[in-house]
mmCIF file of C-alpha atoms in Angstrom:
data_model
loop_
_atom_site.group_PDB
_atom_site.id
_atom_site.type_symbol
_atom_site.label_atom_id
_atom_site.label_comp_id
_atom_site.label_asym_id
_atom_site.label_seq_id
_atom_site.Cartn_x
_atom_site.Cartn_y
_atom_site.Cartn_z
ATOM 1 C CA MET C 1 0.000 0.000 0.000
ATOM 2 C CA GLY C 2 1.091 3.557 -0.714
ATOM 3 C CA MET C 3 0.467 5.100 2.689
ATOM 4 C CA ALA C 4 0.803 3.479 6.096
ATOM 5 C CA LYS C 5 -2.360 2.150 7.756
ATOM 6 C CA ASP C 6 -4.292 5.028 9.329
ATOM 7 C CA PHE C 7 -7.654 5.362 11.076
ATOM 8 C CA LEU C 8 -9.477 6.047 7.789
ATOM 9 C CA ARG C 9 -8.094 2.935 6.130
ATOM 10 C CA ALA C 10 -9.043 0.987 9.251
ATOM 11 C CA ILE C 11 -12.646 2.197 8.805
ATOM 12 C CA VAL C 12 -12.615 1.214 5.126
ATOM 13 C CA GLU C 13 -11.280 -2.254 5.924
ATOM 14 C CA GLU C 14 -13.903 -2.778 8.637
ATOM 15 C CA ASP C 15 -16.714 -1.709 6.274
ATOM 16 C CA LEU C 16 -15.522 -4.083 3.561
ATOM 17 C CA LYS C 17 -15.090 -6.913 6.048
ATOM 18 C CA ALA C 18 -18.636 -6.358 7.370
ATOM 19 C CA GLY C 19 -20.070 -6.343 3.843
ATOM 20 C CA LYS C 20 -21.340 -2.777 4.190
ATOM 21 C CA TYR C 21 -20.162 -2.062 0.639
ATOM 22 C CA SER C 22 -19.160 -4.309 -2.234
ATOM 23 C CA ALA C 23 -16.360 -1.929 -3.263
ATOM 24 C CA VAL C 24 -14.706 1.295 -2.128
ATOM 25 C CA HIS C 25 -15.613 4.513 -3.924
ATOM 26 C CA THR C 26 -14.059 7.827 -2.876
ATOM 27 C CA ARG C 27 -13.953 11.266 -4.465
ATOM 28 C CA PHE C 28 -11.746 14.364 -4.634
ATOM 29 C CA PRO C 29 -14.247 17.268 -4.922
ATOM 30 C CA PRO C 30 -12.440 20.629 -5.137
ATOM 31 C CA GLU C 31 -14.156 23.885 -5.987
ATOM 32 C CA PRO C 32 -12.573 25.283 -9.196
ATOM 33 C CA ASN C 33 -11.931 28.744 -7.739
ATOM 34 C CA GLY C 34 -8.146 28.699 -7.502
ATOM 35 C CA PHE C 35 -5.033 26.675 -8.274
ATOM 36 C CA PRO C 36 -4.575 23.586 -6.071
ATOM 37 C CA HIS C 37 -1.968 23.930 -3.323
ATOM 38 C CA ILE C 38 0.035 21.530 -1.178
ATOM 39 C CA GLY C 39 -3.032 20.954 1.033
ATOM 40 C CA HIS C 40 -4.929 19.684 -1.998
ATOM 41 C CA ALA C 41 -2.025 17.339 -2.726
ATOM 42 C CA LYS C 42 -2.615 15.651 0.638
ATOM 43 C CA SER C 43 -6.327 15.231 -0.132
ATOM 44 C CA ILE C 44 -5.583 13.920 -3.634
ATOM 45 C CA ALA C 45 -3.067 11.413 -2.263
ATOM 46 C CA LEU C 46 -5.508 10.267 0.412
ATOM 47 C CA ASN C 47 -8.669 9.901 -1.684
ATOM 48 C CA PHE C 48 -7.022 8.379 -4.742
ATOM 49 C CA GLY C 49 -4.667 6.371 -2.538
ATOM 50 C CA VAL C 50 -7.457 4.766 -0.494
ATOM 51 C CA ALA C 51 -9.311 3.824 -3.689
ATOM 52 C CA ARG C 52 -6.151 2.334 -5.198
ATOM 53 C CA ASP C 53 -5.204 0.422 -2.044
ATOM 54 C CA TYR C 54 -8.579 -1.323 -1.910
ATOM 55 C CA ASN C 55 -9.086 -1.803 -5.661
ATOM 56 C CA GLY C 56 -11.817 0.811 -5.762
ATOM 57 C CA ASN C 57 -12.491 3.994 -7.697
ATOM 58 C CA CYS C 58 -11.972 7.671 -6.972
ATOM 59 C CA ASN C 59 -13.982 10.348 -8.785
ATOM 60 C CA LEU C 60 -12.591 13.752 -9.659
ATOM 61 C CA ARG C 61 -15.567 16.056 -9.124
ATOM 62 C CA MET C 62 -15.662 19.803 -9.659
ATOM 63 C CA ASP C 63 -17.811 21.261 -6.884
ATOM 64 C CA ASP C 64 -18.916 24.134 -9.094
ATOM 65 C CA THR C 65 -21.828 25.687 -7.192
ATOM 66 C CA ASP C 66 -20.695 29.332 -6.993
ATOM 67 C CA PRO C 67 -20.655 31.026 -10.424
ATOM 68 C CA THR C 68 -19.116 34.204 -9.003
ATOM 69 C CA LYS C 69 -15.731 32.565 -8.316
ATOM 70 C CA GLU C 70 -15.236 29.632 -10.684
ATOM 71 C CA ASP C 71 -13.385 29.453 -13.980
ATOM 72 C CA PRO C 72 -12.348 26.764 -16.519
ATOM 73 C CA ILE C 73 -8.685 27.700 -15.979
ATOM 74 C CA TYR C 74 -8.965 26.307 -12.447
ATOM 75 C CA VAL C 75 -10.613 23.129 -13.731
ATOM 76 C CA GLU C 76 -7.594 22.543 -15.978
ATOM 77 C CA ALA C 77 -5.176 23.296 -13.131
ATOM 78 C CA LEU C 78 -6.890 20.714 -10.927
ATOM 79 C CA LYS C 79 -6.803 18.101 -13.679
ATOM 80 C CA ASP C 80 -3.104 18.823 -14.276
ATOM 81 C CA ALA C 81 -2.346 18.454 -10.560
ATOM 82 C CA VAL C 82 -4.042 15.060 -10.264
ATOM 83 C CA GLU C 83 -2.282 13.803 -13.405
ATOM 84 C CA TRP C 84 1.102 15.170 -12.354
ATOM 85 C CA LEU C 85 0.827 13.396 -9.006
ATOM 86 C CA GLY C 86 0.297 10.161 -10.923
ATOM 87 C CA PHE C 87 -3.391 9.436 -10.372
ATOM 88 C CA ASP C 88 -6.111 8.508 -12.855
ATOM 89 C CA TRP C 89 -9.738 9.614 -12.444
ATOM 90 C CA GLY C 90 -11.041 7.078 -14.950
ATOM 91 C CA GLU C 91 -13.403 7.622 -17.853
ATOM 92 C CA GLN C 92 -14.893 10.980 -16.908
ATOM 93 C CA ILE C 93 -14.711 14.047 -14.715
ATOM 94 C CA TYR C 94 -17.788 14.756 -12.619
ATOM 95 C CA TYR C 95 -19.392 18.159 -12.093
ATOM 96 C CA THR C 96 -21.876 19.110 -9.391
ATOM 97 C CA SER C 97 -23.468 21.406 -11.985
ATOM 98 C CA ASP C 98 -24.569 18.286 -13.898
ATOM 99 C CA TYR C 99 -26.782 17.457 -10.924
ATOM 100 C CA PHE C 100 -28.565 20.836 -10.705
ATOM 101 C CA PRO C 101 -31.888 19.481 -12.087
ATOM 102 C CA LYS C 102 -31.858 16.517 -9.677
ATOM 103 C CA LEU C 103 -30.812 18.670 -6.726
ATOM 104 C CA TYR C 104 -33.705 21.020 -7.488
ATOM 105 C CA GLU C 105 -36.095 18.054 -7.386
ATOM 106 C CA TYR C 106 -34.670 16.929 -4.042
ATOM 107 C CA ALA C 107 -35.206 20.446 -2.677
ATOM 108 C CA GLN C 108 -38.810 20.401 -3.879
ATOM 109 C CA GLU C 109 -39.275 17.085 -2.063
ATOM 110 C CA LEU C 110 -38.079 18.629 1.196
ATOM 111 C CA ILE C 111 -40.501 21.531 0.722
ATOM 112 C CA LYS C 112 -43.393 19.116 0.122
ATOM 113 C CA MET C 113 -42.437 17.264 3.317
ATOM 114 C CA GLY C 114 -42.533 20.506 5.288
ATOM 115 C CA LYS C 115 -38.781 20.195 5.861
ATOM 116 C CA ALA C 116 -37.685 23.283 3.891
ATOM 117 C CA TYR C 117 -38.991 26.826 3.463
ATOM 118 C CA VAL C 118 -38.209 30.046 1.619
ATOM 119 C CA ASP C 119 -36.923 32.707 4.018
ATOM 120 C CA SER C 120 -36.930 36.394 3.088
ATOM 121 C CA VAL C 121 -35.202 38.121 6.009
ATOM 122 C CA ASP C 122 -31.991 40.030 5.343
ATOM 123 C CA GLU C 123 -28.605 38.581 6.219
ATOM 124 C CA GLU C 124 -28.158 40.619 9.408
ATOM 125 C CA THR C 125 -31.580 39.635 10.769
ATOM 126 C CA MET C 126 -30.899 35.996 9.944
ATOM 127 C CA ARG C 127 -27.645 36.158 11.890
ATOM 128 C CA GLU C 128 -29.405 37.704 14.915
ATOM 129 C CA LEU C 129 -32.198 35.108 14.858
ATOM 130 C CA ARG C 130 -29.687 32.254 14.777
ATOM 131 C CA GLY C 131 -28.863 32.819 18.446
ATOM 132 C CA THR C 132 -25.578 31.986 20.142
ATOM 133 C CA VAL C 133 -23.794 28.959 21.533
ATOM 134 C CA THR C 134 -25.573 29.519 24.857
ATOM 135 C CA GLN C 135 -28.850 30.928 23.541
ATOM 136 C CA ALA C 136 -31.371 29.201 21.272
ATOM 137 C CA GLY C 137 -32.282 30.828 17.994
ATOM 138 C CA LYS C 138 -35.702 31.860 16.699
ATOM 139 C CA ARG C 139 -37.352 31.018 13.399
ATOM 140 C CA SER C 140 -38.223 33.918 11.139
ATOM 141 C CA GLU C 141 -41.857 34.772 10.463
ATOM 142 C CA TYR C 142 -41.466 33.333 6.950
ATOM 143 C CA ALA C 143 -41.053 29.791 8.286
ATOM 144 C CA ASN C 144 -44.865 29.662 8.496
ATOM 145 C CA ARG C 145 -45.373 29.909 4.742
ATOM 146 C CA THR C 146 -47.511 27.160 3.259
ATOM 147 C CA ILE C 147 -46.027 24.376 1.163
ATOM 148 C CA GLU C 148 -47.721 25.882 -1.910
ATOM 149 C CA GLU C 149 -46.235 29.324 -1.218
ATOM 150 C CA ASN C 150 -42.768 27.848 -0.745
ATOM 151 C CA LEU C 151 -42.948 25.810 -3.957
ATOM 152 C CA GLU C 152 -44.107 28.832 -5.947
ATOM 153 C CA LEU C 153 -41.453 31.161 -4.512
ATOM 154 C CA PHE C 154 -38.714 28.574 -5.005
ATOM 155 C CA GLU C 155 -39.665 28.174 -8.663
ATOM 156 C CA ARG C 156 -39.716 31.940 -9.144
ATOM 157 C CA MET C 157 -36.275 32.119 -7.532
ATOM 158 C CA LYS C 158 -35.062 29.545 -10.070
ATOM 159 C CA ASN C 159 -36.564 31.529 -12.949
ATOM 160 C CA GLY C 160 -34.638 34.673 -12.025
ATOM 161 C CA GLU C 161 -37.528 36.820 -10.806
ATOM 162 C CA PHE C 162 -35.721 38.070 -7.692
ATOM 163 C CA ALA C 163 -32.508 39.953 -6.942
ATOM 164 C CA ASP C 164 -29.550 38.361 -5.185
ATOM 165 C CA GLY C 165 -30.045 38.164 -1.429
ATOM 166 C CA THR C 166 -33.814 38.650 -1.398
ATOM 167 C CA HIS C 167 -34.716 35.022 -0.665
ATOM 168 C CA VAL C 168 -33.009 31.784 0.387
ATOM 169 C CA LEU C 169 -34.211 28.220 0.831
ATOM 170 C CA ARG C 170 -33.581 26.854 4.331
ATOM 171 C CA ALA C 171 -33.922 23.434 5.888
ATOM 172 C CA LYS C 172 -36.420 23.278 8.752
ATOM 173 C CA ILE C 173 -34.521 21.422 11.461
ATOM 174 C CA ASP C 174 -34.014 22.837 14.969
ATOM 175 C CA MET C 175 -33.309 26.456 15.922
ATOM 176 C CA SER C 176 -32.203 25.351 19.396
ATOM 177 C CA ALA C 177 -29.723 22.696 18.213
ATOM 178 C CA ALA C 178 -26.419 22.619 20.096
ATOM 179 C CA ASN C 179 -24.684 22.322 16.724
ATOM 180 C CA MET C 180 -25.388 25.764 15.297
ATOM 181 C CA LYS C 181 -24.907 24.415 11.777
ATOM 182 C CA MET C 182 -28.234 22.616 12.288
ATOM 183 C CA ARG C 183 -30.196 25.782 13.023
ATOM 184 C CA ASP C 184 -32.158 25.794 9.774
ATOM 185 C CA PRO C 185 -29.126 25.859 7.440
ATOM 186 C CA LEU C 186 -29.289 27.409 3.983
ATOM 187 C CA LEU C 187 -29.901 25.004 1.112
ATOM 188 C CA TYR C 188 -30.091 27.444 -1.835
ATOM 189 C CA ARG C 189 -29.269 31.081 -2.534
ATOM 190 C CA ILE C 190 -29.947 33.350 -5.501
ATOM 191 C CA ARG C 191 -27.042 34.135 -7.835
ATOM 192 C CA ASN C 192 -27.993 36.047 -10.982
ATOM 193 C CA THR C 193 -24.581 35.346 -12.483
ATOM 194 C CA ALA C 194 -23.718 33.276 -15.548
ATOM 195 C CA HIS C 195 -22.164 29.906 -14.722
ATOM 196 C CA TYR C 196 -19.067 28.869 -16.684
ATOM 197 C CA ARG C 197 -20.738 25.574 -17.718
ATOM 198 C CA VAL C 198 -24.509 26.061 -17.634
ATOM 199 C CA GLY C 199 -24.683 29.745 -18.567
ATOM 200 C CA ASP C 200 -27.811 31.624 -17.462
ATOM 201 C CA SER C 201 -30.069 28.582 -17.171
ATOM 202 C CA TRP C 202 -30.016 28.702 -13.362
ATOM 203 C CA HIS C 203 -30.526 31.646 -11.006
ATOM 204 C CA ILE C 204 -30.316 29.628 -7.788
ATOM 205 C CA TYR C 205 -27.360 27.576 -6.658
ATOM 206 C CA PRO C 206 -27.185 24.867 -3.975
ATOM 207 C CA MET C 207 -25.129 25.416 -0.858
ATOM 208 C CA TYR C 208 -22.207 23.096 -0.136
ATOM 209 C CA ASP C 209 -24.074 21.255 2.628
ATOM 210 C CA PHE C 210 -26.941 20.342 0.309
ATOM 211 C CA ALA C 211 -24.971 19.576 -2.854
ATOM 212 C CA HIS C 212 -22.116 17.667 -1.236
ATOM 213 C CA CYS C 213 -24.008 14.750 0.321
ATOM 214 C CA LEU C 214 -26.408 14.358 -2.608
ATOM 215 C CA SER C 215 -23.579 14.436 -5.161
ATOM 216 C CA ASP C 216 -21.814 11.745 -3.130
ATOM 217 C CA TYR C 217 -24.997 9.669 -3.060
ATOM 218 C CA THR C 218 -25.641 10.134 -6.784
ATOM 219 C CA GLU C 219 -22.134 8.925 -7.663
ATOM 220 C CA GLY C 220 -22.263 5.918 -5.352
ATOM 221 C CA ILE C 221 -19.531 7.233 -3.064
ATOM 222 C CA THR C 222 -18.951 5.059 0.002
ATOM 223 C CA HIS C 223 -16.476 7.065 2.087
ATOM 224 C CA SER C 224 -16.631 10.860 1.910
ATOM 225 C CA LEU C 225 -13.304 12.051 3.318
ATOM 226 C CA CYS C 226 -13.241 15.697 4.431
ATOM 227 C CA THR C 227 -10.922 17.925 6.432
ATOM 228 C CA LEU C 228 -11.747 18.715 10.059
ATOM 229 C CA GLU C 229 -13.412 22.082 9.429
ATOM 230 C CA PHE C 230 -16.374 20.127 8.049
ATOM 231 C CA GLU C 231 -16.840 18.040 11.210
ATOM 232 C CA ASN C 232 -19.917 20.006 12.345
ATOM 233 C CA ASN C 233 -21.351 19.806 8.813
ATOM 234 C CA ARG C 234 -21.621 16.024 9.121
ATOM 235 C CA ASP C 235 -24.942 16.350 10.960
ATOM 236 C CA ILE C 236 -26.437 18.178 7.954
ATOM 237 C CA TYR C 237 -24.911 15.590 5.602
ATOM 238 C CA ASP C 238 -26.725 12.818 7.470
ATOM 239 C CA TRP C 239 -29.949 14.822 7.925
ATOM 240 C CA VAL C 240 -30.396 15.464 4.196
ATOM 241 C CA ILE C 241 -29.854 11.825 3.194
ATOM 242 C CA GLU C 242 -31.977 10.428 6.030
ATOM 243 C CA THR C 243 -34.820 12.955 5.673
ATOM 244 C CA LEU C 244 -35.131 12.266 1.954
ATOM 245 C CA GLY C 245 -35.257 8.549 2.769
ATOM 246 C CA LEU C 246 -32.647 7.642 0.168
ATOM 247 C CA PRO C 247 -32.197 3.856 -0.036
ATOM 248 C CA PRO C 248 -28.854 2.226 0.842
ATOM 249 C CA PRO C 249 -26.057 1.961 0.189
ATOM 250 C CA ARG C 250 -25.392 5.511 1.257
ATOM 251 C CA PRO C 251 -22.145 7.424 1.850
ATOM 252 C CA TYR C 252 -20.792 8.439 5.246
ATOM 253 C CA GLN C 253 -18.537 11.389 5.973
ATOM 254 C CA TYR C 254 -15.259 11.054 7.882
ATOM 255 C CA GLU C 255 -12.904 13.886 8.817
ATOM 256 C CA PHE C 256 -9.128 14.120 8.937
ATOM 257 C CA ALA C 257 -6.731 16.919 9.874
ATOM 258 C CA ARG C 258 -6.026 19.440 7.154
ATOM 259 C CA LEU C 259 -2.421 20.230 6.285
ATOM 260 C CA ALA C 260 -0.996 23.317 7.992
ATOM 261 C CA LEU C 261 2.574 24.073 6.918
ATOM 262 C CA SER C 262 4.814 26.486 8.810
ATOM 263 C CA TYR C 263 5.692 29.764 7.041
ATOM 264 C CA THR C 264 3.199 28.867 4.300
ATOM 265 C CA VAL C 265 -0.004 30.682 3.304
ATOM 266 C CA MET C 266 -2.622 28.300 1.899
ATOM 267 C CA SER C 267 -5.741 30.466 1.920
ATOM 268 C CA LYS C 268 -6.978 30.608 -1.688
ATOM 269 C CA ARG C 269 -8.353 34.083 -1.024
ATOM 270 C CA LYS C 270 -4.960 35.373 0.111
ATOM 271 C CA LEU C 271 -3.115 33.590 -2.698
ATOM 272 C CA LEU C 272 -5.547 35.139 -5.196
ATOM 273 C CA GLU C 273 -4.720 38.582 -3.763
ATOM 274 C CA LEU C 274 -1.019 37.961 -4.407
ATOM 275 C CA VAL C 275 -1.784 37.077 -8.032
ATOM 276 C CA GLN C 276 -4.232 39.938 -8.642
ATOM 277 C CA ASN C 277 -1.972 42.542 -7.021
ATOM 278 C CA GLY C 278 1.036 41.457 -9.079
ATOM 279 C CA VAL C 279 3.082 40.459 -6.023
ATOM 280 C CA VAL C 280 3.823 37.180 -7.816
ATOM 281 C CA SER C 281 3.993 36.424 -11.544
ATOM 282 C CA GLY C 282 1.041 34.030 -11.402
ATOM 283 C CA TRP C 283 -0.367 30.947 -9.726
ATOM 284 C CA ASP C 284 2.693 28.988 -10.879
ATOM 285 C CA ASP C 285 5.230 31.439 -9.453
ATOM 286 C CA PRO C 286 7.953 29.285 -7.803
ATOM 287 C CA ARG C 287 7.348 31.131 -4.520
ATOM 288 C CA MET C 288 3.715 30.015 -4.420
ATOM 289 C CA PRO C 289 2.693 26.914 -2.393
ATOM 290 C CA THR C 290 0.616 25.710 -5.343
ATOM 291 C CA ILE C 291 1.295 22.403 -7.030
ATOM 292 C CA ALA C 292 2.091 24.349 -10.212
ATOM 293 C CA GLY C 293 4.536 26.478 -8.207
ATOM 294 C CA TYR C 294 6.287 23.448 -6.725
ATOM 295 C CA LYS C 295 6.456 21.954 -10.197
ATOM 296 C CA ARG C 296 8.261 25.062 -11.489
ATOM 297 C CA ARG C 297 10.526 24.903 -8.452
ATOM 298 C CA CYS C 298 11.538 21.456 -9.740
ATOM 299 C CA TYR C 299 9.892 19.489 -6.957
ATOM 300 C CA THR C 300 9.071 15.970 -8.101
ATOM 301 C CA PRO C 301 5.628 14.386 -7.694
ATOM 302 C CA GLU C 302 7.298 11.519 -5.824
ATOM 303 C CA SER C 303 8.725 13.920 -3.236
ATOM 304 C CA ILE C 304 5.320 15.453 -2.541
ATOM 305 C CA LEU C 305 3.681 12.018 -2.276
ATOM 306 C CA ASN C 306 6.471 10.863 0.056
ATOM 307 C CA PHE C 307 5.894 13.962 2.181
ATOM 308 C CA CYS C 308 2.159 13.212 2.364
ATOM 309 C CA GLU C 309 2.942 9.656 3.447
ATOM 310 C CA GLN C 310 5.408 10.817 6.105
ATOM 311 C CA ILE C 311 3.000 13.254 7.773
ATOM 312 C CA GLY C 312 0.250 10.618 7.738
ATOM 313 C CA VAL C 313 -3.459 11.035 8.411
ATOM 314 C CA ALA C 314 -4.383 12.420 11.827
ATOM 315 C CA LYS C 315 -7.600 13.227 13.683
ATOM 316 C CA ALA C 316 -6.309 16.470 15.228
ATOM 317 C CA ASN C 317 -4.926 19.546 13.496
ATOM 318 C CA SER C 318 -1.253 20.347 13.975
ATOM 319 C CA MET C 319 1.466 22.416 12.331
ATOM 320 C CA VAL C 320 3.931 20.595 10.081
ATOM 321 C CA ASP C 321 7.403 22.099 9.754
ATOM 322 C CA VAL C 322 8.124 23.175 6.179
ATOM 323 C CA ALA C 323 11.593 21.653 6.680
ATOM 324 C CA GLN C 324 9.921 18.245 6.432
ATOM 325 C CA LEU C 325 8.726 19.064 2.909
ATOM 326 C CA GLU C 326 12.179 20.361 1.983
ATOM 327 C CA ALA C 327 13.738 17.166 3.331
ATOM 328 C CA ALA C 328 11.374 15.090 1.192
ATOM 329 C CA ILE C 329 12.482 16.775 -2.040
ATOM 330 C CA ARG C 330 16.129 16.584 -0.960
ATOM 331 C CA ASP C 331 15.864 12.852 -0.256
ATOM 332 C CA ASP C 332 14.102 12.201 -3.554
ATOM 333 C CA LEU C 333 16.602 14.196 -5.622
ATOM 334 C CA ASN C 334 19.533 12.588 -3.802
ATOM 335 C CA SER C 335 18.417 9.224 -5.141
ATOM 336 C CA LYS C 336 17.926 10.455 -8.717
ATOM 337 C CA VAL C 337 20.314 13.257 -9.611
ATOM 338 C CA PRO C 338 23.473 12.043 -11.397
ATOM 339 C CA ARG C 339 26.797 13.012 -9.821
ATOM 340 C CA VAL C 340 29.729 14.336 -11.840
#
């Protein structure tokens, strides 16, 4: 096996042994809103590596649900990164945008069940009504709309009859939930912006929490591996699948520690600022912690994969010394570079 046995692989082995799934199916689902960085390399190595180790499949899926930030150039950069690291996504690339019609139908089902409603309060009011960690939230007055009203408004939202921010679709769960993510989370928002793949055909776009679990289910994913910041989102993941009554087999989400590298900025927003402000020559500037940047710096894919294997898969976040990455490239080049 490529990487040493970790807690995620132990879960996969137990599921296969118990007959929970006939085969392993993972996915790497980045949003195409920036060039992939060293943190993405860890996720690529893990998701594709688990699938390879257990003779399964790993989908490359573009989580393209925000038309204001996404671009085909980032799709190509993500494809290049996966290929350069030596992994194969199979016969096709998947796109969440391909599921928009089905996701819309699922949302309509939740409305018909009385489990979703169109809310029309402004963002500030919504934040105030959510409550705090120690104080329960309150539902807005719009939660009492009838099923017919909600269905009609939701369709009009889809057709582009309203401005951005005027309405959202929310799940009707529990405004006093200890996990604040479960306090009637957003399922859809209005974006009157052309999408790089589907153009102007949609004026509403699903939120991550709604699209993620249903895309996993649609593709037959078994193990949905996410970084720790999505730990509290797991309750929504399960709620959507269970409330819709989707038949098994169904996917389950598991979290692992994201990669934090000393002296290294990995926020896509901050990296984008460096590019836009001309501080660097581009996303592939050798000073950038992007995979394209490391490639230009003459790092080898083997060195990055070795680094990912060395740091392993943990349950708790920690800071990794950048010297460990530098040692990985040094060790790899030492074994390959001819001496004179």
